[in-house]
Coordinates of C-alpha atoms in Angstrom, one line a residue:
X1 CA -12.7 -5.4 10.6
X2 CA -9.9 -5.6 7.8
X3 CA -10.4 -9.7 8.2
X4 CA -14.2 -9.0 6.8
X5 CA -12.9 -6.0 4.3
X6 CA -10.5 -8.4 2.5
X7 CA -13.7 -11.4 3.0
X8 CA -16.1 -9.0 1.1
X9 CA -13.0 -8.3 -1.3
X10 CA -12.7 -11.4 -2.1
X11 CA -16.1 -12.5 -2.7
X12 CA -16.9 -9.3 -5.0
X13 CA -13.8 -10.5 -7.2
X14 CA -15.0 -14.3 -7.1
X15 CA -18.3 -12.9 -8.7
X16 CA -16.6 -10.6 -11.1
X17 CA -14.8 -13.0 -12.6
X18 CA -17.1 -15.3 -13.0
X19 CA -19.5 -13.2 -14.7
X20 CA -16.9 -12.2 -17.3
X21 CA -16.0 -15.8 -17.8
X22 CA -19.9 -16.3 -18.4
X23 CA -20.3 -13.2 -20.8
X24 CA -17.6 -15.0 -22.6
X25 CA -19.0 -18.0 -22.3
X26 CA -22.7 -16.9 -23.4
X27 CA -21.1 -14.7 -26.3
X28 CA -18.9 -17.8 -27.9
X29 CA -21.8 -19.9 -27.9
X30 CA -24.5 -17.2 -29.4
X31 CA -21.9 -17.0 -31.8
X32 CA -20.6 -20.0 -32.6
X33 CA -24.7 -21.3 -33.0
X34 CA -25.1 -18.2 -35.3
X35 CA -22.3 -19.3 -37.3
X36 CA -22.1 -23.1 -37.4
X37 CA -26.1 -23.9 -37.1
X38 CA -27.9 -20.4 -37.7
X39 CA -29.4 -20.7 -34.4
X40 CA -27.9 -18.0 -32.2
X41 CA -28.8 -18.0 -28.4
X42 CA -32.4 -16.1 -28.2
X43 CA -31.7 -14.8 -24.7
X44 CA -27.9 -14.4 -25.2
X45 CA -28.5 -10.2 -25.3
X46 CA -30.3 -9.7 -22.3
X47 CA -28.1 -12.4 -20.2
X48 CA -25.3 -10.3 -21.4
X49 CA -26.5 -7.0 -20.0
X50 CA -27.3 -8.7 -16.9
X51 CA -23.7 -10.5 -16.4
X52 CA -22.5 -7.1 -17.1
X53 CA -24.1 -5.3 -14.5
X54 CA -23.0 -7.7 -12.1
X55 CA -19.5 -7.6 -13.2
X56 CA -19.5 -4.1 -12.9
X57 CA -21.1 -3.3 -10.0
X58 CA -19.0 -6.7 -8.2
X59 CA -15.8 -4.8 -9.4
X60 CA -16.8 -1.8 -8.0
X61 CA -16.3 -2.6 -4.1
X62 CA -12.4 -3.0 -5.2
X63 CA -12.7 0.0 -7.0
X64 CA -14.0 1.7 -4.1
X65 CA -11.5 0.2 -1.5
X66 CA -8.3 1.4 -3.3
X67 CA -9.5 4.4 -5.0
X68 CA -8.9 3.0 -8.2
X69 CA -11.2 5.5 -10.1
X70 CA -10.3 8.0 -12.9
X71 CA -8.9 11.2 -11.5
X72 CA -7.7 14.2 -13.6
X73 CA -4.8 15.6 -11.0
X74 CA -4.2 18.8 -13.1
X75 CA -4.4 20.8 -9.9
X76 CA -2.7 17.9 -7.4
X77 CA 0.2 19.8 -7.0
X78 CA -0.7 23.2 -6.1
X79 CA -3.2 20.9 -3.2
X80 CA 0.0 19.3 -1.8
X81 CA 1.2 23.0 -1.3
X82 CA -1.5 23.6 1.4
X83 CA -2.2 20.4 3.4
X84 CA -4.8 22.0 5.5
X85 CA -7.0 22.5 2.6
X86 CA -5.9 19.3 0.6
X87 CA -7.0 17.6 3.8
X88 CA -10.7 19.5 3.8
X89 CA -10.9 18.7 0.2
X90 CA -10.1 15.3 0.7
X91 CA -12.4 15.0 3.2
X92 CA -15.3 16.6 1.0
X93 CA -14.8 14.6 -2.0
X94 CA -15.4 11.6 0.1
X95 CA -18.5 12.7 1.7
X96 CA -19.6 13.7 -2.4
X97 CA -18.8 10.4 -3.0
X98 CA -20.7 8.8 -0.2
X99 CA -23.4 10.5 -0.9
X100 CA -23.7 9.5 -4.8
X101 CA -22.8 5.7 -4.3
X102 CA -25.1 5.6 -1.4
X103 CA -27.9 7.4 -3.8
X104 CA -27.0 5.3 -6.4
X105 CA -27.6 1.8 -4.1
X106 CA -30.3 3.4 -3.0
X107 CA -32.3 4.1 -6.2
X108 CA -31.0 0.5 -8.0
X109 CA -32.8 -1.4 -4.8
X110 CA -36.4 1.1 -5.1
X111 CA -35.6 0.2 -8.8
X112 CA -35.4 -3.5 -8.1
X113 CA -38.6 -3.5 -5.9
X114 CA -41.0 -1.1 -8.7
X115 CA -39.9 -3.9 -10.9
X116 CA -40.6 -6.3 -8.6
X117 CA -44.1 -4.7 -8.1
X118 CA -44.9 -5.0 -11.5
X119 CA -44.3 -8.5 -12.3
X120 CA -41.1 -7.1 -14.8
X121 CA -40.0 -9.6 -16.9
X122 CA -37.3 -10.2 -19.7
X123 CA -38.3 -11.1 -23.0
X124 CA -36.6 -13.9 -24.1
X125 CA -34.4 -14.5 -20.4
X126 CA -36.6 -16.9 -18.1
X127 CA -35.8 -14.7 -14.9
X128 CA -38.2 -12.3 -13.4
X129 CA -36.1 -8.6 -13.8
X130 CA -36.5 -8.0 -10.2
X131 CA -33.8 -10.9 -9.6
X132 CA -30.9 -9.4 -11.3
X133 CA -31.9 -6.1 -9.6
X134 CA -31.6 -7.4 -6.7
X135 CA -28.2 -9.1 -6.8
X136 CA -26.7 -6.0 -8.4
X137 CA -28.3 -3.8 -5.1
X138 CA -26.4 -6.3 -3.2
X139 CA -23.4 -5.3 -5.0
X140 CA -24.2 -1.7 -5.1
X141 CA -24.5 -1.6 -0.8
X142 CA -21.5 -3.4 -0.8
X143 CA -19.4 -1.3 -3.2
X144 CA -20.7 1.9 -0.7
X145 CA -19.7 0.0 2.4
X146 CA -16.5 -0.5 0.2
X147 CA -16.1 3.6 0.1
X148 CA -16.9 3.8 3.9
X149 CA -14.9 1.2 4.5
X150 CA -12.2 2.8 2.9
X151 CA -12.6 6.1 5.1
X152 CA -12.4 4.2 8.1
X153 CA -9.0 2.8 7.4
X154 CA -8.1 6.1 6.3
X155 CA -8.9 7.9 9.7
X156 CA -7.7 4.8 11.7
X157 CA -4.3 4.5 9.9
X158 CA -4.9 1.0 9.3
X159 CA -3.9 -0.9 5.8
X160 CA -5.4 -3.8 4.4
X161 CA -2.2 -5.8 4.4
X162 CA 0.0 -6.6 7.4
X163 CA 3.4 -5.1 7.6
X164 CA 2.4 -3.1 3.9
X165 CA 4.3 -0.3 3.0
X166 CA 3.6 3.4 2.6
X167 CA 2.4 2.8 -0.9
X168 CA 0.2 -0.3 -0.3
X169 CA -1.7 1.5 2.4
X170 CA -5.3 2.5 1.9
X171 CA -5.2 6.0 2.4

């Protein structure tokens, strides 16, 4: 199982990177066709908010493996006082979180498929706006089974790196 976590982890970072390579890509030509020739890219805005979304959403599998998100820990402390009840917390917060990232895949692919419905397409971008959609469902399921994956190697104890310390582990 941690063989096809660190597969999927390494696929989502693959795309991640190479979509912010493209934005920068994309962005240096509109630009430099802007400057130079006063003909900027027509499509360069809406290929950007696309490679963004990918880059986003491909990121967020990571994200969602190591817990890499925001936290405010103003009130950590006083938790680590009580384990039984930091343990309950922690145990809601992750069902809260399942349920929103699950939501959120959820409504991203019924998003992709309405757009799909209606023959949705981009204005200047030669790609029916179902395609997109699609790829960054993809990403969104993955980025879920990223956060479910991550409560399974908490519960089982397991870390994502042979041998890893204490501090490496997920969990």
């Amino acid at each position: 199982m941690t063989a096809l976590i660190r597969m999927v982890r390494g696929l989502t970072d693959r795309i991640a990177m190479a979509t912010l390579m493209l934005m920068a890509l994309v962005t240096f030509v509109d630009v430099a066709g802007r400057v130079l020739f006063n003909e900027p890219l027509g499509f360069a805005y809406e290929m950007i908010g696309v490679l963004l979304g990918l880059a986003t959403y491909a990121g967020l599998y990571a994200t969602q493996l190591h817990r890499g998100h925001i936290a405010i820990d103003l009130l950590e402390d006083r938790y680590r006082r009580w384990p039984r009840f930091d343990a309950v917390r922690g145990a809601l917060v992750w069902l809260v979180e399942a349920l929103f990232w699950g939501l959120v895949a959820a409504w991203i692919t019924r998003q992709a498929g309405t757009s799909m419905a209606y023959g949705e397409t981009f204005l200047f971008l030669p790609v029916a706006k179902h395609v997109p959609l699609y790829a960054i469902a993809v990403l969104a399921w993955l980025a879920f089974a990223g956060h479910l994956a991550r409560g399974w190697l908490t519960v089982t104890g397991r870390t994502l790196a042979p041998g890893a310390a204490r501090s490496e582990q997920v969990g």
